[in-house]
mmCIF file of C-alpha atoms in Angstrom:
data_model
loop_
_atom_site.group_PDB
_atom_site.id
_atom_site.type_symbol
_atom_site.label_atom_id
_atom_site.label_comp_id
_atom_site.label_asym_id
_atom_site.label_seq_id
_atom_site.Cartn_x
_atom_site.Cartn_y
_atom_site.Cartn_z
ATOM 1 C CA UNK A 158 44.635 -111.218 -18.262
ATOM 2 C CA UNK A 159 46.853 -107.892 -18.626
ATOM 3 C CA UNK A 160 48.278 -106.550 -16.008
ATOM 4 C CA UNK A 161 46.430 -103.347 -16.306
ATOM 5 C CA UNK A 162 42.768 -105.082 -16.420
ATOM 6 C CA UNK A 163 43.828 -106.786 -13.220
ATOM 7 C CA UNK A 164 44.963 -103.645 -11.636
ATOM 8 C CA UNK A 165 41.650 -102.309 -12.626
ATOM 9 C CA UNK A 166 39.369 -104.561 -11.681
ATOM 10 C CA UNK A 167 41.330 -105.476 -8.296
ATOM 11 C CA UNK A 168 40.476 -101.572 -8.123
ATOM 12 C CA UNK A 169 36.619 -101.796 -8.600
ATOM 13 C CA UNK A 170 36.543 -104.608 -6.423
ATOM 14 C CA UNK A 171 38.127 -102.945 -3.825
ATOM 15 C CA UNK A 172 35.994 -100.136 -3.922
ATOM 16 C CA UNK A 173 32.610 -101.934 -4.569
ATOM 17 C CA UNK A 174 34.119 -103.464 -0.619
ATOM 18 C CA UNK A 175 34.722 -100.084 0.795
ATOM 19 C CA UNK A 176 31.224 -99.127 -0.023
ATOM 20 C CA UNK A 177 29.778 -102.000 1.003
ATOM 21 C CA UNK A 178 31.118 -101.608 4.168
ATOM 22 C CA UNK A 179 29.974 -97.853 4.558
ATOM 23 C CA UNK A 180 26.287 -99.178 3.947
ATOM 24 C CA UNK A 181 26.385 -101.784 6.896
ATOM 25 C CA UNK A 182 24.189 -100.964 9.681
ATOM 26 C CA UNK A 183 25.678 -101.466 12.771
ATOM 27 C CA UNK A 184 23.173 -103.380 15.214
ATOM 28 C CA UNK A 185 21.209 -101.814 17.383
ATOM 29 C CA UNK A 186 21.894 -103.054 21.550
ATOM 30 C CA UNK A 187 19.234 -104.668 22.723
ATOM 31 C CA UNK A 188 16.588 -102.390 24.415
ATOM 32 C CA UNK A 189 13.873 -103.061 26.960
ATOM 33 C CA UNK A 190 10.840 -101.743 25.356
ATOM 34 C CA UNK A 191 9.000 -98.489 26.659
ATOM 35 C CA UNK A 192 6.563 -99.701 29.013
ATOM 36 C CA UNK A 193 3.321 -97.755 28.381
ATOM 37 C CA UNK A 194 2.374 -94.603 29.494
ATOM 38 C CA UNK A 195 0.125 -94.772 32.857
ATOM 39 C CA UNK A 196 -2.859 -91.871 32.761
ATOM 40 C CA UNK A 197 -1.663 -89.091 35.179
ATOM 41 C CA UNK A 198 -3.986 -88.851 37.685
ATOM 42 C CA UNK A 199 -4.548 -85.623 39.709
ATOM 43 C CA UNK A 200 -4.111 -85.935 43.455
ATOM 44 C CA UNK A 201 -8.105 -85.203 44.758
ATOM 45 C CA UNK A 202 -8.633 -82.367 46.506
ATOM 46 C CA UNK A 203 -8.854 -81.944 50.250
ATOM 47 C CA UNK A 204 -12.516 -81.409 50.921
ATOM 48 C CA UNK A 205 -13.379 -78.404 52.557
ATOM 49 C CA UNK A 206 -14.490 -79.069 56.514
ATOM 50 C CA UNK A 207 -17.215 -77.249 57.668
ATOM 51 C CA UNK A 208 -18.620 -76.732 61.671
ATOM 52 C CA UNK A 209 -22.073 -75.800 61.795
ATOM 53 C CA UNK A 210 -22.574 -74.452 65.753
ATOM 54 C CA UNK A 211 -26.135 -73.995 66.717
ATOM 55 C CA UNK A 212 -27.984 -72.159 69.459
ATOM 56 C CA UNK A 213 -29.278 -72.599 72.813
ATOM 57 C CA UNK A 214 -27.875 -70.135 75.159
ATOM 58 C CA UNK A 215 -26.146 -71.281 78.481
ATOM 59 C CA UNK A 216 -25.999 -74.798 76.691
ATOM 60 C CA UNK A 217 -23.439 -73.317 74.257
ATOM 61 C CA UNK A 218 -20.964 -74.366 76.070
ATOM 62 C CA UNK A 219 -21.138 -78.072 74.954
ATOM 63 C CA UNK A 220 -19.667 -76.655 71.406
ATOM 64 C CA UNK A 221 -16.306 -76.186 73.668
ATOM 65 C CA UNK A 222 -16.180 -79.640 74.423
ATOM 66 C CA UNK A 223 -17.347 -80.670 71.200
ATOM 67 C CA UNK A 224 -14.075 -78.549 69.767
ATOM 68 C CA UNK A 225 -11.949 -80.312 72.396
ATOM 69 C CA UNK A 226 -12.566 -84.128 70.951
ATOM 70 C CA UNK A 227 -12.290 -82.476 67.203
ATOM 71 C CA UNK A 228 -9.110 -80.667 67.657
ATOM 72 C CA UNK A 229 -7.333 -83.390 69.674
ATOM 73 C CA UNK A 230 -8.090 -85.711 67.206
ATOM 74 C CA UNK A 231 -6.212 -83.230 64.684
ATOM 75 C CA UNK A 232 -9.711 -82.724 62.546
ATOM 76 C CA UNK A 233 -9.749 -78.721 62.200
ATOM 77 C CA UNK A 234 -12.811 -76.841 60.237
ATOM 78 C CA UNK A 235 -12.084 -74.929 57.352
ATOM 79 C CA UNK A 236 -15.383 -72.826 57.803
ATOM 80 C CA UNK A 237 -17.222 -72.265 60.976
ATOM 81 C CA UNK A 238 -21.282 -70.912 60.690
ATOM 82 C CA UNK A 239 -22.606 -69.990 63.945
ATOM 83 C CA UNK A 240 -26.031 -68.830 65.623
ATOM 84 C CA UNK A 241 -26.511 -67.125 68.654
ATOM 85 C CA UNK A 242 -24.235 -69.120 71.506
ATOM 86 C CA UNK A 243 -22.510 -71.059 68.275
ATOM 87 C CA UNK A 244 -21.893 -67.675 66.736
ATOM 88 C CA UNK A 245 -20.445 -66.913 70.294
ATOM 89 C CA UNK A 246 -17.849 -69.650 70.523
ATOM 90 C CA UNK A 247 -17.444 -70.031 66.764
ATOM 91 C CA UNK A 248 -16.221 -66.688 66.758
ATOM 92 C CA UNK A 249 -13.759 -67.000 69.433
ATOM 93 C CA UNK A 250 -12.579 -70.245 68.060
ATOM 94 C CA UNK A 251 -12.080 -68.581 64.527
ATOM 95 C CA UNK A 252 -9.975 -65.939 66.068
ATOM 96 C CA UNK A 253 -7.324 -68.228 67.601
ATOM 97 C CA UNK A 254 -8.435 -69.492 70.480
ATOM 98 C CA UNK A 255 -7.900 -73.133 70.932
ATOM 99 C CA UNK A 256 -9.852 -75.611 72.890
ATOM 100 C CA UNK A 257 -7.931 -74.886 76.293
ATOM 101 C CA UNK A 258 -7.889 -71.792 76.150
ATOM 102 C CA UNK A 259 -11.758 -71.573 74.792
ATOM 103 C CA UNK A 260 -12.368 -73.827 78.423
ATOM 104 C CA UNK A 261 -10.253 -71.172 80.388
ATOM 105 C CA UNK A 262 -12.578 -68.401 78.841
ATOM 106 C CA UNK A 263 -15.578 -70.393 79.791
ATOM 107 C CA UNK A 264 -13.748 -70.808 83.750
ATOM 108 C CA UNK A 265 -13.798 -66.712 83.759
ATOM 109 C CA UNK A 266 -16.929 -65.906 82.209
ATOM 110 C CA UNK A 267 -20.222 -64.996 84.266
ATOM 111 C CA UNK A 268 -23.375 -63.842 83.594
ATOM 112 C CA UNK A 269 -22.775 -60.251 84.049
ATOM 113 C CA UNK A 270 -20.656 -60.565 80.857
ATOM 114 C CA UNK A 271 -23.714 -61.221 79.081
ATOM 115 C CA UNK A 272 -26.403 -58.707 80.261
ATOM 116 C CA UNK A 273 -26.680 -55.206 80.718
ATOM 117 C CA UNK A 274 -30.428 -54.406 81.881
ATOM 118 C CA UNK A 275 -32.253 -51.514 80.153
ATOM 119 C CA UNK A 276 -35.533 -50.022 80.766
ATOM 120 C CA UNK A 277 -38.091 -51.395 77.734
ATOM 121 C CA UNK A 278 -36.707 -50.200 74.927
ATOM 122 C CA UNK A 279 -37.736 -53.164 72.571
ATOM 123 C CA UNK A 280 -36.103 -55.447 75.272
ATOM 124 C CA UNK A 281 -34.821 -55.206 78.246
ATOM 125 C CA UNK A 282 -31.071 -56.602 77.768
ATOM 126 C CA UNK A 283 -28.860 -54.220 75.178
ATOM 127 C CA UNK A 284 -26.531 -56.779 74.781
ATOM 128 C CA UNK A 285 -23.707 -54.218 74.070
ATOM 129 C CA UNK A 286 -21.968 -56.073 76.846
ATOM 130 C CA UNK A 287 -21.798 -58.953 74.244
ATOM 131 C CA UNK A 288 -20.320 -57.357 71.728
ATOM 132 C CA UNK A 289 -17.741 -55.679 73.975
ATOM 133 C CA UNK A 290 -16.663 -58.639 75.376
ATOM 134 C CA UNK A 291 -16.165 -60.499 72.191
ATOM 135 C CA UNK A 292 -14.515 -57.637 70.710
ATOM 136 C CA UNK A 293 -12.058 -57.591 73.242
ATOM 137 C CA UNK A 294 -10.990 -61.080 73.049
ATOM 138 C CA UNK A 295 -10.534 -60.756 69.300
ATOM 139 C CA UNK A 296 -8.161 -57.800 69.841
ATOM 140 C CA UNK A 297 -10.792 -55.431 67.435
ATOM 141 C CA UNK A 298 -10.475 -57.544 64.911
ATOM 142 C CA UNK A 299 -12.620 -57.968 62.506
ATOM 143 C CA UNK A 300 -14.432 -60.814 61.441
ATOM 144 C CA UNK A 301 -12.510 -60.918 57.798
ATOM 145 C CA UNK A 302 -9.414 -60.399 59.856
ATOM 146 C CA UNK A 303 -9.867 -63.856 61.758
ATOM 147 C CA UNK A 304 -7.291 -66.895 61.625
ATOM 148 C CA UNK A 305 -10.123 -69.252 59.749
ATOM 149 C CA UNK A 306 -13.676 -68.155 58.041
ATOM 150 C CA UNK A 307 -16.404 -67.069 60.132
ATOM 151 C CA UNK A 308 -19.939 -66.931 59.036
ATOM 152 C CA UNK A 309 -22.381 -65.295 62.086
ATOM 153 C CA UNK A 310 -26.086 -66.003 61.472
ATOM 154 C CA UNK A 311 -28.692 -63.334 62.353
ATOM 155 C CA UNK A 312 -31.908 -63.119 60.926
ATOM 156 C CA UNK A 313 -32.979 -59.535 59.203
ATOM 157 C CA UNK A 314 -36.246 -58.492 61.016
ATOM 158 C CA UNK A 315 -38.109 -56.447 58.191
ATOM 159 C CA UNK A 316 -37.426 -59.420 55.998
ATOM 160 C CA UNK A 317 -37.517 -62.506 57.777
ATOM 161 C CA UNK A 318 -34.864 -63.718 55.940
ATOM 162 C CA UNK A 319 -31.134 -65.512 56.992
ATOM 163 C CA UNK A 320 -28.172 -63.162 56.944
ATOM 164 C CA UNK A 321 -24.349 -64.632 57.090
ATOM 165 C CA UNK A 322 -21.664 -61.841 58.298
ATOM 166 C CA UNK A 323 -18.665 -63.112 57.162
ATOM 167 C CA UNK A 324 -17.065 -59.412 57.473
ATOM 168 C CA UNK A 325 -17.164 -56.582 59.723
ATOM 169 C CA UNK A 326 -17.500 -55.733 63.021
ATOM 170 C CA UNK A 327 -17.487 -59.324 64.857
ATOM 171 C CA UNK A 328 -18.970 -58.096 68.183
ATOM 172 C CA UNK A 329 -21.795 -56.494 66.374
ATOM 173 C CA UNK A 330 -22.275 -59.502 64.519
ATOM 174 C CA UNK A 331 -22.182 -61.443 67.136
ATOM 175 C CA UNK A 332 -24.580 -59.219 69.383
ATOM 176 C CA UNK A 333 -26.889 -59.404 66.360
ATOM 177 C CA UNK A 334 -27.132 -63.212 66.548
ATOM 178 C CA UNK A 335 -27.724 -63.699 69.874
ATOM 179 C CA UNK A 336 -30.609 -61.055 69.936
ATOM 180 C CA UNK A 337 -33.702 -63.057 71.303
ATOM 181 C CA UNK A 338 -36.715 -61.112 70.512
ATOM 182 C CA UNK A 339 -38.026 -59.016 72.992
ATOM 183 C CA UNK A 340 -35.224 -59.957 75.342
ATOM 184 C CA UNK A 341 -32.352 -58.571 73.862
ATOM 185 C CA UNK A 342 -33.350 -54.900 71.566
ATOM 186 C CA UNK A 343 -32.462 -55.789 67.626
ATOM 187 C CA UNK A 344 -28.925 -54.540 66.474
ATOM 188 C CA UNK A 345 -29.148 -52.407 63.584
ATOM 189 C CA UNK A 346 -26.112 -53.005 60.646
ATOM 190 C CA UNK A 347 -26.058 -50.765 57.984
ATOM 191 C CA UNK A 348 -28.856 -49.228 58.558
ATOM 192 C CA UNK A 349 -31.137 -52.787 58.734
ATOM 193 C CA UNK A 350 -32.480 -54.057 61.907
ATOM 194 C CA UNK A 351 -31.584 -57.535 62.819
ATOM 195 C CA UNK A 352 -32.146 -60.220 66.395
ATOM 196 C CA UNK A 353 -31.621 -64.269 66.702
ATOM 197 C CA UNK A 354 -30.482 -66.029 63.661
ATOM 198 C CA UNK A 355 -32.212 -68.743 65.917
ATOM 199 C CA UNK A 356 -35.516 -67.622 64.228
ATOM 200 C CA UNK A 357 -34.524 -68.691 60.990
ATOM 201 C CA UNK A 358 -31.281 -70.789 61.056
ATOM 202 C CA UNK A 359 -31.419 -72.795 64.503
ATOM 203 C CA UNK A 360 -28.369 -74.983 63.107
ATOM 204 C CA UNK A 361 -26.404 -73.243 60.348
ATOM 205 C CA UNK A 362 -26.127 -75.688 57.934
ATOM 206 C CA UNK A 363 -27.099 -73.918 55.062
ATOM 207 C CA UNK A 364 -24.799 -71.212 56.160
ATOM 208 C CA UNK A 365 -21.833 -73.604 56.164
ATOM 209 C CA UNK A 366 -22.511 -74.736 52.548
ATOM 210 C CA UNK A 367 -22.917 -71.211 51.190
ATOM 211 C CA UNK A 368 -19.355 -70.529 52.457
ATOM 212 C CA UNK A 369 -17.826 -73.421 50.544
ATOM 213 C CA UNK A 370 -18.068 -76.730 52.983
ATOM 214 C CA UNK A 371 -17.944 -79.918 51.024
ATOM 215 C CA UNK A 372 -18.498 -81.837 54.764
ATOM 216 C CA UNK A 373 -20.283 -80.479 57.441
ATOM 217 C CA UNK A 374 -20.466 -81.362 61.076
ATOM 218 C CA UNK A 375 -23.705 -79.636 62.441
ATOM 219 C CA UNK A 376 -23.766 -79.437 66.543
ATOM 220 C CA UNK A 377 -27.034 -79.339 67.431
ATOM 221 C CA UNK A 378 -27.733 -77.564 71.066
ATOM 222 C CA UNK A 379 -31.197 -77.220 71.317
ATOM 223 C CA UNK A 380 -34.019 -78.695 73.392
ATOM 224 C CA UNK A 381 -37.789 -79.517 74.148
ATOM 225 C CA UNK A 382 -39.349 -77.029 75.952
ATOM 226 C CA UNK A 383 -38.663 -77.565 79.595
ATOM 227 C CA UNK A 384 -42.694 -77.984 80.637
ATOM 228 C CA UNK A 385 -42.015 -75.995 83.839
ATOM 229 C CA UNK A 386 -44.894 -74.001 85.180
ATOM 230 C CA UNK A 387 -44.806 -70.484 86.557
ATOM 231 C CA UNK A 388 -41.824 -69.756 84.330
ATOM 232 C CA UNK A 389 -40.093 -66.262 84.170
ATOM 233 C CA UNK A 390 -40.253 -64.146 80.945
ATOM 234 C CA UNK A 391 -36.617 -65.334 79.538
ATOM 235 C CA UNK A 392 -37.577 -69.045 80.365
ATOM 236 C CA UNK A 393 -40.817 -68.668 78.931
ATOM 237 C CA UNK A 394 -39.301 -67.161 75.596
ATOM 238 C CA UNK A 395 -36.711 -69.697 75.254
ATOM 239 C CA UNK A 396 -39.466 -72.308 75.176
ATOM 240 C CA UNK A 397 -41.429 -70.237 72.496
ATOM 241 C CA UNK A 398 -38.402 -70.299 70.659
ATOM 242 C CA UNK A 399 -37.555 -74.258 71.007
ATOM 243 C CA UNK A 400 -41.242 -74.687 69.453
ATOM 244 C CA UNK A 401 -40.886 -72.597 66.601
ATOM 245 C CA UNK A 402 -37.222 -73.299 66.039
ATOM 246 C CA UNK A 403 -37.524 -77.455 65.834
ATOM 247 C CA UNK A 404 -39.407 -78.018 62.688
ATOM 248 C CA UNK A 405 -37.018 -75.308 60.759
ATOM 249 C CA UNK A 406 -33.998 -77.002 62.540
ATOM 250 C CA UNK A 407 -34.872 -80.708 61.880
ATOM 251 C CA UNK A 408 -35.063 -79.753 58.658
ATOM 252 C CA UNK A 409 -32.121 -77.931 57.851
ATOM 253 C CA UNK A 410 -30.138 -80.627 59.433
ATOM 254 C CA UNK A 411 -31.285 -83.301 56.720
ATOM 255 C CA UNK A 412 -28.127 -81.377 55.069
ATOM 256 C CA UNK A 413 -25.612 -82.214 57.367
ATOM 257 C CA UNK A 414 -23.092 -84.973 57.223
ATOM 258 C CA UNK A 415 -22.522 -85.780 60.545
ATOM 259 C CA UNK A 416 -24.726 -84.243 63.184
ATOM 260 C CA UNK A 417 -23.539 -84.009 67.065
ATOM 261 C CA UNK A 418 -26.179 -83.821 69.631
ATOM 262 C CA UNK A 419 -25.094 -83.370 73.351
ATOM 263 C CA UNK A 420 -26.542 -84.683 75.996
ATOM 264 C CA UNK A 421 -28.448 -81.773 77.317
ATOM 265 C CA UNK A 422 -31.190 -82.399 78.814
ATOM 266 C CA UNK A 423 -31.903 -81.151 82.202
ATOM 267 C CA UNK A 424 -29.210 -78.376 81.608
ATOM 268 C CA UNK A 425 -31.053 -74.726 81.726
ATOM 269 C CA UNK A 426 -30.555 -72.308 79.043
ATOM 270 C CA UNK A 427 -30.244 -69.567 81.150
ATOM 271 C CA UNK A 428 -27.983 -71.501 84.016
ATOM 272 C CA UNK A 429 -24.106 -70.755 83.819
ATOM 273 C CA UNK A 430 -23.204 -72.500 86.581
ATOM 274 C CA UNK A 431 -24.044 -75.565 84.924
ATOM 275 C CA UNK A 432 -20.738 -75.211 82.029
ATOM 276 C CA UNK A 433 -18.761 -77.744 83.129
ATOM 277 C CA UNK A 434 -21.454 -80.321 82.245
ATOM 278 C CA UNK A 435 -22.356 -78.784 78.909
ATOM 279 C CA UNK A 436 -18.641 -78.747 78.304
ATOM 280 C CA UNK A 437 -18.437 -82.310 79.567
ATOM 281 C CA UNK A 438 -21.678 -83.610 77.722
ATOM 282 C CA UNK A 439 -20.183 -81.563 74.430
ATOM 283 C CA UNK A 440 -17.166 -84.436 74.329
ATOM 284 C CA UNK A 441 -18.816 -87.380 75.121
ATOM 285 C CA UNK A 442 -21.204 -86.522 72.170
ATOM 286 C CA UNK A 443 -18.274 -85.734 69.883
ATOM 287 C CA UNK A 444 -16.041 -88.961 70.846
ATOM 288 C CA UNK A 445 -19.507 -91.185 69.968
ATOM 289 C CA UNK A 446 -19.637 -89.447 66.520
ATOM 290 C CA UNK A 447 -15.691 -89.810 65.452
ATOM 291 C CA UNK A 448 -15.760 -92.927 63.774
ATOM 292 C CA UNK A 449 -18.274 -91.084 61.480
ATOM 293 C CA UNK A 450 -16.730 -87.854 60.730
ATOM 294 C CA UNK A 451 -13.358 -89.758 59.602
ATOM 295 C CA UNK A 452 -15.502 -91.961 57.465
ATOM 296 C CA UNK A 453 -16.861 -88.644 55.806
ATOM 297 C CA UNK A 454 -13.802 -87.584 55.834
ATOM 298 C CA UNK A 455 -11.851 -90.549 53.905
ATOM 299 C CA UNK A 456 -14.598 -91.028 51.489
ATOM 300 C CA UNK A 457 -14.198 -87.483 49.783
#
């Protein structure tokens, strides 16, 4: 062979190498493969607690005690719905108060704070010493201005039908809920007349739902008529009231999750001095239904 063929094709075969080796594909390290992708699931929403206080005068202060167990146990409401006393302490609780301090305001309070005697017109309690009272332990506030929703249950006397005041004037609210029918005169609101929310709402489940509860603990309050003979007029309406009031309040509380019913029989509606038992019978009532209202609670 010539030297210059050699030269040439020592030249091809040296490039034919160089290209060769551009073309090599370097290997790839050896990689775990992706594992697959898990479907993101979205963290469930708290559900929305709601207390459901019912009426029954004097024996409204077994929701205090009921609040005790609840709050020491670190299970707080979301919503409260409350008729006459339940609108009473609902709204106080709502505004701040705690359980303590709720049982300190019991301590201090005495009938007087509740009644302020008038001469027939419609009734013969005003109840403006209600209103004034709660008013003043909310600091004015209003009931949109409180520390957690508050729904107060009255019942609109030309209609017959349930009203929830979730805003406004709280003692007026209040007043208006706790207006027993020829006892206390009706408490007009924009120009509408309204007494009890007892009439219509005896527990306020319902009311709780409407203002967003996904749970609802209903305290139910109320009693059998007392059979006493010779009663007084307020005695004597209070009973009316428990007859007309237990079918509507049985029923209502089909909707509630977990229902709460102190021991309180015995206890007068219209007795004050008897608090520290309704206070007393309120816990033991709420400690028996615990292991319930968590299991509500986990399951949502």
């Amino acid at each position: 062979m010539k030297r210059r063929d050699f030269l040439s094709s020592a030249s091809a075969l040296a490039a034919l190498s160089a290209l060769a080796a551009c073309t090599q594909v370097e290997p790839k390290p050896d990689v775990a493969p992706n594992p697959p992708l898990q479907p993101q699931v979205a963290p469930r929403p708290k559900p929305r607690l709601g207390l459901a206080l019912g009426g029954g005068a004097a024996r409204g202060f077994a929701h205090i005690g009921v609040i005790k167990v609840l709050e020491a146990q670190g299970i707080v409401p979301d919503v409260i719905a409350g008729t006459s006393a339940g609108a009473v302490v609902g709204t106080l609780y709502a505004g701040g108060f705690d359980a303590i301090e709720l049982h300190q305001l019991a301590n201090r309070m005495e009938e007087s704070s509740f009644t302020d005697w008038v001469i027939f017109d419609r009734g013969f309690l005003k109840g403006e010493v209600i209103e004034r009272f709660v008013n003043k332990e909310l600091g004015n506030r209003p009931l949109e201005g409180l520390k957690r929703r508050m729904g107060v249950v009255a019942t609109d006397l030309a209609s017959g039908e349930m009203a929830v005041f979730t805003a406004g004037n709280a003692g007026v609210a209040v007043r208006a809920s706790a207006s027993i029918p020829a006892v206390f005169a009706p408490v007009v609101i924009r120009g509408r007349e309204f007494v009890d929310g007892g009439l219509v709402s005896p527990v306020p489940v319902r009311a709780a739902r409407q203002m967003g509860a996904d749970i609802v603990v209903a305290v139910d309050i109320s009693a059998k008529p007392s059979g006493k003979k010779n009663q007084g007029t307020v005695d004597m309406l209070l009973d009316t009231m428990a007859i007309m009031g237990h079918t509507i309040g049985e029923t209502e509380l089909l909707g509630a999750d977990v229902i709460i019913r102190p021991d309180i029989r015995g206890l007068p509606a219209t007795n004050f001095q008897q608090r520290q038992e309704a206070i007393l019978q309120g816990e033991r009532a709420a400690l028996a239904a615990l292991p319930r209202i968590r299991e509500k609670l986990a399951v949502r």
